[in-house]
Short mmCIF file of C-alpha atoms in Angstrom, two decimals:
data_model
loop_
_atom_site.label_atom_id
_atom_site.label_comp_id
_atom_site.label_asym_id
_atom_site.label_seq_id
_atom_site.Cartn_x
_atom_site.Cartn_y
_atom_site.Cartn_z
CA MET A 1 0.00 0.00 0.00
CA ALA A 2 2.87 2.36 0.88
CA THR A 3 4.32 1.88 -2.58
CA LYS A 4 1.05 2.86 -4.24
CA VAL A 5 0.78 6.02 -2.15
CA SER A 6 4.37 6.91 -3.00
CA GLU A 7 3.70 6.42 -6.70
CA ARG A 8 0.72 8.72 -6.55
CA ALA A 9 2.76 11.33 -4.69
CA LYS A 10 5.74 11.16 -7.06
CA PRO A 11 4.67 9.54 -10.31
CA THR A 12 7.43 8.17 -12.51
CA LEU A 13 7.64 7.46 -16.23
CA ALA A 14 7.13 3.78 -15.44
CA THR A 15 3.96 4.56 -13.48
CA VAL A 16 2.55 6.61 -16.35
CA ALA A 17 3.61 3.95 -18.87
CA ARG A 18 1.65 1.26 -16.99
CA GLN A 19 -1.45 3.47 -16.83
CA ALA A 20 -1.25 4.27 -20.55
CA GLY A 21 -0.38 0.72 -21.60
CA VAL A 22 2.85 1.73 -23.34
CA SER A 23 6.57 1.47 -22.68
CA ALA A 24 8.52 3.94 -20.54
CA PRO A 25 10.63 5.06 -23.58
CA THR A 26 7.39 5.97 -25.37
CA VAL A 27 6.32 8.13 -22.43
CA SER A 28 9.77 9.74 -22.46
CA LYS A 29 9.36 10.61 -26.14
CA VAL A 30 6.02 12.33 -25.45
CA VAL A 31 7.42 14.24 -22.46
CA ASN A 32 10.34 15.49 -24.55
CA GLY A 33 8.18 16.50 -27.54
CA ARG A 34 9.50 13.86 -29.93
CA GLU A 35 7.60 13.53 -33.21
CA ASP A 36 7.90 9.75 -33.68
CA VAL A 37 4.82 8.79 -31.62
CA ALA A 38 1.46 7.92 -33.16
CA PRO A 39 -1.25 10.56 -32.47
CA GLU A 40 -3.52 8.07 -30.68
CA THR A 41 -0.67 6.87 -28.47
CA ARG A 42 0.41 10.45 -27.74
CA ALA A 43 -3.13 11.38 -26.66
CA ARG A 44 -3.31 8.35 -24.35
CA VAL A 45 0.06 9.17 -22.77
CA LEU A 46 -0.83 12.85 -22.32
CA ALA A 47 -4.06 11.90 -20.58
CA ALA A 48 -2.15 9.56 -18.27
CA LEU A 49 0.45 12.25 -17.54
CA GLU A 50 -2.29 14.69 -16.62
CA ARG A 51 -4.07 12.17 -14.38
CA ALA A 52 -0.83 11.32 -12.61
CA GLY A 53 0.26 14.94 -12.25
CA TYR A 54 3.68 14.03 -13.66
CA GLN A 55 6.27 16.79 -14.07
CA SER A 56 9.60 16.37 -15.84
CA PRO A 57 12.76 17.32 -13.88
CA LEU A 58 13.14 20.46 -15.99
CA GLN A 59 9.53 21.37 -15.37
CA ARG A 60 9.87 20.84 -11.61
CA ARG A 61 13.01 22.98 -11.55
CA SER A 62 11.27 25.73 -13.52
CA SER A 63 8.26 25.79 -11.19
CA GLN A 64 10.55 25.93 -8.16
CA GLU A 65 12.21 29.00 -9.71
CA ALA A 66 8.76 30.69 -9.86
CA GLY A 67 8.90 31.49 -13.54
CA THR A 68 7.66 34.97 -14.38
CA VAL A 69 8.19 34.95 -18.16
CA VAL A 70 5.36 35.56 -20.62
CA GLU A 71 5.98 34.87 -24.30
CA VAL A 72 4.50 37.31 -26.83
CA VAL A 73 4.19 35.86 -30.34
CA ILE A 74 4.02 38.26 -33.28
CA ASP A 75 4.16 37.79 -37.03
CA VAL A 76 6.66 40.57 -37.76
CA LEU A 77 7.71 43.74 -35.92
CA ASP A 78 7.38 46.32 -38.67
CA SER A 79 4.28 48.40 -37.93
CA ALA A 80 3.26 51.17 -35.56
CA TYR A 81 0.28 49.00 -34.56
CA MET A 82 2.55 46.22 -33.29
CA ILE A 83 4.92 48.60 -31.51
CA GLU A 84 2.09 50.34 -29.63
CA VAL A 85 0.50 47.03 -28.58
CA LEU A 86 3.88 45.79 -27.31
CA ASN A 87 4.41 49.05 -25.43
CA GLY A 88 1.19 48.35 -23.55
CA VAL A 89 2.30 44.80 -22.71
CA LEU A 90 5.69 46.03 -21.49
CA GLN A 91 4.16 48.82 -19.38
CA CYS A 92 1.89 46.35 -17.63
CA ALA A 93 4.73 43.83 -17.23
CA ALA A 94 6.95 46.39 -15.52
CA GLY A 95 4.29 47.02 -12.87
CA ALA A 96 3.64 43.31 -12.37
CA ASP A 97 7.32 42.28 -12.16
CA VAL A 98 6.93 40.03 -15.21
CA GLU A 99 9.51 39.45 -17.93
CA ILE A 100 8.43 39.50 -21.59
CA LEU A 101 9.97 37.28 -24.25
CA ILE A 102 9.10 38.39 -27.79
CA SER A 103 8.96 35.64 -30.40
CA VAL A 104 8.88 36.79 -34.03
CA THR A 105 7.63 34.00 -36.26
CA GLY A 106 8.08 35.68 -39.66
CA LYS A 107 4.89 33.95 -40.79
CA ALA A 108 1.81 33.10 -38.75
CA THR A 109 2.23 29.38 -39.36
CA SER A 110 5.98 29.13 -39.79
CA SER A 111 6.92 27.49 -36.46
CA PRO A 112 8.76 24.20 -37.12
CA ARG A 113 7.60 22.74 -33.79
CA SER A 114 4.46 20.68 -33.53
CA PRO A 115 1.70 22.11 -31.32
CA GLU A 116 2.36 19.45 -28.67
CA ARG A 117 6.10 20.02 -28.65
CA ARG A 118 5.78 23.80 -28.46
CA ALA A 119 3.28 23.62 -25.59
CA GLN A 120 5.40 21.10 -23.67
CA ARG A 121 8.52 23.22 -24.15
CA MET A 122 6.74 26.23 -22.66
CA LEU A 123 5.62 24.13 -19.71
CA ASP A 124 9.10 22.71 -19.16
CA GLU A 125 10.67 26.18 -19.28
CA GLY A 126 8.25 27.49 -16.68
CA ARG A 127 6.56 30.16 -18.82
CA LEU A 128 3.44 31.71 -17.31
CA GLY A 129 1.65 31.77 -20.65
CA MET A 130 1.51 33.19 -24.16
CA ILE A 131 0.04 36.29 -25.80
CA VAL A 132 -0.53 35.95 -29.54
CA VAL A 133 -0.81 39.19 -31.55
CA THR A 134 -2.56 39.13 -34.96
CA SER A 135 -1.29 35.65 -35.76
CA ALA A 136 -3.27 32.60 -36.86
CA PHE A 137 -3.14 29.94 -34.15
CA SER A 138 -4.79 26.70 -35.15
CA GLU A 139 -7.28 24.88 -32.93
CA ALA A 140 -4.68 22.10 -32.54
CA GLN A 141 -2.17 24.59 -31.16
CA LEU A 142 -4.68 26.12 -28.75
CA HIS A 143 -5.87 22.66 -27.68
CA ALA A 144 -2.29 21.62 -26.86
CA PHE A 145 -1.99 24.64 -24.55
CA ARG A 146 -5.41 24.08 -22.96
CA ARG A 147 -4.57 20.44 -22.12
CA ARG A 148 -1.54 21.62 -20.17
CA LYS A 149 -3.47 24.50 -18.55
CA ILE A 150 -1.13 27.10 -20.09
CA PRO A 151 -2.95 30.46 -20.33
CA VAL A 152 -3.21 31.92 -23.83
CA VAL A 153 -4.60 35.34 -24.81
CA VAL A 154 -4.99 36.40 -28.43
CA ILE A 155 -5.07 40.03 -29.60
CA ASP A 156 -6.95 40.79 -32.84
CA PRO A 157 -7.03 37.10 -33.84
CA LEU A 158 -6.90 36.40 -37.56
CA ASN A 159 -9.18 33.42 -37.15
CA PRO A 160 -11.98 33.41 -34.54
CA PRO A 161 -10.81 31.45 -31.48
CA SER A 162 -13.03 28.99 -29.65
CA ALA A 163 -15.26 30.36 -26.89
CA ASP A 164 -12.94 29.27 -24.06
CA VAL A 165 -9.92 31.21 -25.41
CA VAL A 166 -9.50 34.75 -24.09
CA SER A 167 -9.28 37.36 -26.86
CA VAL A 168 -8.72 41.11 -26.82
CA GLY A 169 -9.79 43.49 -29.56
CA ALA A 170 -11.58 46.73 -30.34
CA THR A 171 -15.02 47.63 -31.64
CA ASN A 172 -14.01 46.97 -35.24
CA TRP A 173 -17.53 46.92 -36.69
CA ALA A 174 -18.48 50.20 -35.02
CA GLY A 175 -15.15 51.70 -36.07
CA GLY A 176 -15.64 50.69 -39.71
CA LYS A 177 -19.12 52.17 -39.64
CA ALA A 178 -17.87 55.42 -38.08
CA ALA A 179 -15.13 55.84 -40.69
CA THR A 180 -17.58 55.35 -43.55
CA GLU A 181 -20.21 57.60 -41.97
CA HIS A 182 -17.61 60.38 -41.73
CA LEU A 183 -16.96 60.13 -45.48
CA LEU A 184 -20.70 60.02 -46.23
CA GLU A 185 -21.30 63.12 -44.11
CA LEU A 186 -18.67 64.94 -46.18
CA GLY A 187 -20.74 64.15 -49.28
CA HIS A 188 -18.89 61.15 -50.69
CA ARG A 189 -20.89 58.37 -52.33
CA ARG A 190 -18.20 56.49 -54.25
CA ILE A 191 -16.27 55.10 -51.30
CA ALA A 192 -13.78 52.26 -51.63
CA TYR A 193 -12.51 49.90 -48.94
CA ILE A 194 -8.95 48.55 -49.06
CA GLY A 195 -8.63 45.82 -46.45
CA GLY A 196 -5.93 43.56 -45.07
CA ILE A 197 -6.08 39.78 -44.80
CA PRO A 198 -9.54 38.92 -46.22
CA GLY A 199 -10.44 36.23 -43.68
CA ALA A 200 -9.11 38.06 -40.60
CA GLU A 201 -11.82 38.56 -38.01
CA CYS A 202 -10.99 42.26 -37.52
CA ASN A 203 -10.92 42.88 -41.28
CA GLN A 204 -14.32 41.25 -41.74
CA ALA A 205 -15.80 43.36 -38.94
CA ARG A 206 -14.45 46.61 -40.40
CA LEU A 207 -15.70 45.67 -43.86
CA HIS A 208 -19.16 44.85 -42.53
CA GLY A 209 -19.25 48.17 -40.68
CA TYR A 210 -18.38 49.92 -43.95
CA MET A 211 -21.15 48.07 -45.76
CA ALA A 212 -23.70 48.78 -43.02
CA ALA A 213 -22.99 52.53 -43.18
CA LEU A 214 -23.43 52.58 -46.96
CA MET A 215 -26.68 50.61 -46.87
CA ALA A 216 -28.09 52.79 -44.09
CA GLN A 217 -27.72 55.78 -46.42
CA GLY A 218 -29.11 53.95 -49.44
CA VAL A 219 -25.71 53.88 -51.16
CA PRO A 220 -25.13 50.68 -53.16
CA VAL A 221 -22.25 48.46 -52.07
CA GLU A 222 -20.12 48.16 -55.21
CA PRO A 223 -17.97 44.99 -55.21
CA HIS A 224 -15.35 46.59 -57.46
CA TYR A 225 -14.74 49.22 -54.76
CA ILE A 226 -13.76 46.51 -52.24
CA VAL A 227 -10.11 45.51 -52.53
CA SER A 228 -8.44 42.90 -50.31
CA GLY A 229 -4.76 43.12 -49.53
CA GLY A 230 -2.51 40.30 -48.41
CA ARG A 231 -1.63 41.94 -45.10
CA PHE A 232 -2.25 45.08 -43.04
CA HIS A 233 0.84 46.69 -44.53
CA ARG A 234 1.82 49.55 -46.85
CA GLU A 235 2.16 47.19 -49.79
CA SER A 236 -1.56 46.41 -49.60
CA GLY A 237 -2.35 50.11 -49.86
CA ILE A 238 -0.05 50.58 -52.83
CA ALA A 239 -1.50 47.58 -54.68
CA GLY A 240 -5.05 48.55 -53.69
CA LEU A 241 -4.83 52.06 -55.11
CA LYS A 242 -3.28 50.73 -58.33
CA ALA A 243 -6.23 48.35 -58.69
CA LEU A 244 -8.77 51.12 -58.10
CA LEU A 245 -7.07 53.33 -60.71
CA GLN A 246 -7.92 50.71 -63.34
CA LEU A 247 -11.67 51.33 -62.87
CA ASP A 248 -13.68 53.44 -65.31
CA GLN A 249 -15.19 55.45 -62.44
CA LEU A 250 -12.79 56.21 -59.63
CA PRO A 251 -13.85 56.45 -55.99
CA THR A 252 -13.79 59.88 -54.40
CA ALA A 253 -12.80 58.47 -51.01
CA ILE A 254 -10.98 55.45 -49.59
CA PHE A 255 -11.40 53.78 -46.22
CA ALA A 256 -8.23 51.79 -45.50
CA GLY A 257 -8.42 48.87 -43.07
CA SER A 258 -5.31 50.03 -41.18
CA ASP A 259 -3.10 53.10 -40.93
CA SER A 260 -0.27 51.17 -42.59
CA ILE A 261 -2.50 50.44 -45.59
CA ALA A 262 -3.56 54.10 -45.67
CA LEU A 263 0.07 55.25 -45.66
CA GLY A 264 0.72 52.95 -48.64
CA VAL A 265 -2.23 54.57 -50.45
CA LEU A 266 -0.86 58.02 -49.59
CA SER A 267 2.61 57.24 -50.94
CA GLU A 268 1.26 55.74 -54.18
CA ALA A 269 -1.12 58.67 -54.63
CA GLY A 270 1.87 61.00 -54.50
CA ARG A 271 3.65 58.97 -57.18
CA GLN A 272 0.53 59.06 -59.37
CA GLY A 273 0.04 62.81 -58.99
CA ILE A 274 -3.18 62.36 -56.98
CA ARG A 275 -3.72 64.94 -54.27
CA VAL A 276 -5.09 63.97 -50.83
CA PRO A 277 -7.68 65.21 -49.93
CA GLN A 278 -8.27 67.50 -52.94
CA ASP A 279 -8.62 64.64 -55.44
CA ILE A 280 -9.44 61.79 -53.09
CA SER A 281 -10.16 61.58 -49.37
CA LEU A 282 -8.45 58.95 -47.24
CA ILE A 283 -9.13 57.56 -43.78
CA GLY A 284 -7.30 54.81 -41.92
CA PHE A 285 -7.83 52.58 -38.90
CA ASP A 286 -5.60 52.36 -35.79
CA GLY A 287 -4.89 55.98 -34.84
CA THR A 288 -1.10 55.52 -34.78
CA ALA A 289 1.53 58.21 -34.35
CA GLN A 290 2.73 57.49 -37.91
CA GLY A 291 -0.66 58.52 -39.26
CA GLN A 292 -0.63 61.70 -37.22
CA GLU A 293 2.82 62.62 -38.55
CA ALA A 294 1.98 61.92 -42.22
CA VAL A 295 1.54 64.74 -44.73
CA PRO A 296 -1.34 65.37 -44.84
CA SER A 297 -2.08 64.09 -41.33
CA LEU A 298 -4.28 61.02 -41.52
CA SER A 299 -7.89 60.88 -40.40
CA SER A 300 -8.31 57.55 -38.64
CA VAL A 301 -10.39 55.39 -36.33
CA ALA A 302 -8.23 55.07 -33.24
CA GLN A 303 -7.88 51.81 -31.38
CA PRO A 304 -6.61 51.91 -27.77
CA LEU A 305 -3.60 49.84 -28.81
CA GLU A 306 -1.53 50.21 -25.65
CA GLU A 307 -4.56 49.45 -23.49
CA MET A 308 -5.19 46.32 -25.59
CA GLY A 309 -1.67 45.14 -24.73
CA ARG A 310 -2.18 45.91 -21.04
CA ALA A 311 -5.58 44.18 -21.00
CA ALA A 312 -4.11 41.07 -22.62
CA LEU A 313 -1.37 40.71 -20.01
CA ARG A 314 -3.76 41.43 -17.12
CA SER A 315 -6.11 38.72 -18.41
CA LEU A 316 -3.25 36.23 -18.76
CA LEU A 317 -1.96 36.90 -15.24
CA ARG A 318 -5.45 36.44 -13.80
CA GLN A 319 -5.69 33.06 -15.55
CA ALA A 320 -2.25 32.09 -14.26
CA ARG A 321 -3.46 32.83 -10.71
CA GLY A 322 -6.42 30.52 -11.28
CA GLU A 323 -9.03 33.29 -11.32
CA VAL A 324 -12.28 32.82 -13.21
CA LEU A 325 -12.73 35.58 -15.80
CA ASP A 326 -16.08 37.31 -16.17
CA SER A 327 -15.77 37.23 -19.95
CA HIS A 328 -13.46 35.56 -22.47
CA ARG A 329 -13.80 38.50 -24.87
CA VAL A 330 -12.38 41.95 -24.00
CA GLU A 331 -13.58 44.56 -26.51
CA LEU A 332 -12.37 48.15 -26.12
CA ALA A 333 -13.98 51.19 -27.71
CA THR A 334 -12.67 52.93 -30.83
CA HIS A 335 -13.12 56.61 -31.66
CA LEU A 336 -12.92 58.73 -34.80
CA ILE A 337 -10.07 61.22 -35.26
CA VAL A 338 -10.61 63.75 -38.07
CA ARG A 339 -7.45 65.29 -39.49
CA ASN A 340 -6.39 66.70 -42.86
CA SER A 341 -6.71 63.70 -45.22
CA THR A 342 -10.50 63.91 -45.55
CA ALA A 343 -12.58 66.67 -47.16
CA PRO A 344 -15.75 67.08 -49.24
CA PRO A 345 -15.47 65.67 -52.78
CA SER A 346 -14.20 67.96 -55.53
CA VAL A 347 -16.84 69.45 -57.82
CA ALA A 348 -14.84 68.09 -60.75
CA LEU A 349 -15.45 64.55 -59.49
#
C-alpha cells in the first residue's frame, strides 16, 4: 500500500507507462516533444500524464524557480500598430514584475515545432503563458496549450478562437461604420474599402461596418470598390490604389483597413500625382503616431492599442493565478479622429 501512495505522490515514467499501456521510452518521447509517436498513443500518454500529475525534472526545476516569463508571439515587428500594442504589454509587465519574451515568427504558421512540442517546451521552461498578436493559431495549437493549462490570450485574432480562449480586440464593426459615416457626411458616395487579410476577423468586422454605413444611407455596395490586400501593410495600400485606378469610375474616397494600408495609399497617390484630400479623401484605422505625422495628417479610427496590450497581459496573469474571468472577450472602444486627409469631394469629381 505504501508503494502505491508513494507512486501517486511522485509519479514516474514507469507509473505513467503502466497506466497508458505503453513502454517507458514511449512516455519519455512524449514528455520530450519527440515527433515519432502515433497521435492516438500520444493522446493516451498525455491523458495519463495529466491524471498522474507528472512533471519532468526540468519542469519541476522551472516551477521551483517561480517562472515569471510571458511569451508574446508576433508575425513581424514592422508596424506602428505592433509597436504600440507591445508598449502596452511592457508597461503592464513592468508594474507586475513580469519578464516579456518576444517571439517573431516571420509567418503566422511558420513554427517548425508541432503544437504538442511547443506547448510542452513552454511548460518545461516554466513560462506563465503566451500572448498571440494578430497571428493565426490553429485549434490544434490552442488545444495543446489548454490540455496543459497554459494560459493563452490572443489580440486581434486572424481566425476566430473557440469560446474558451480569451481574446482582446476593439469595436471593429463600429469603427468601420464610423469611418464610412464620416466620409458620407462629407458628401462622398463612391467610397472604396482597401482591407488587409480577407479572412481576418478584424478585417471582416471593419468591412461589414463599412457596408452597413453605406446601406443605411441607401448607397449601393459596389464589389469593385472593395479591394483585399494580403496583409495590413503599406504594400496592400499601394496595390489597392493601383487596382482602383484601373476602374472606369474612380472612388472619391478610400477607407483603408489600417493606418499602414492608408500610408501605402498616400505614398502611391503622390507617385501618381493624386492629391489627398483635394482629389481623393483617405481615412485609416488604428490611430497611430505614424498617421498623425503623415503629410497630410491622416484621419483615422483610433484603437486603444496600448490598453489592448495591457488588458491582454492582465487577463493572462489572472488566468495564471487561477481566477475565473467574467468574460473571455475583451472589446475596447474605438473613436474617430478627423485630421487633414478627408474633405468634401471635388466638384470636378
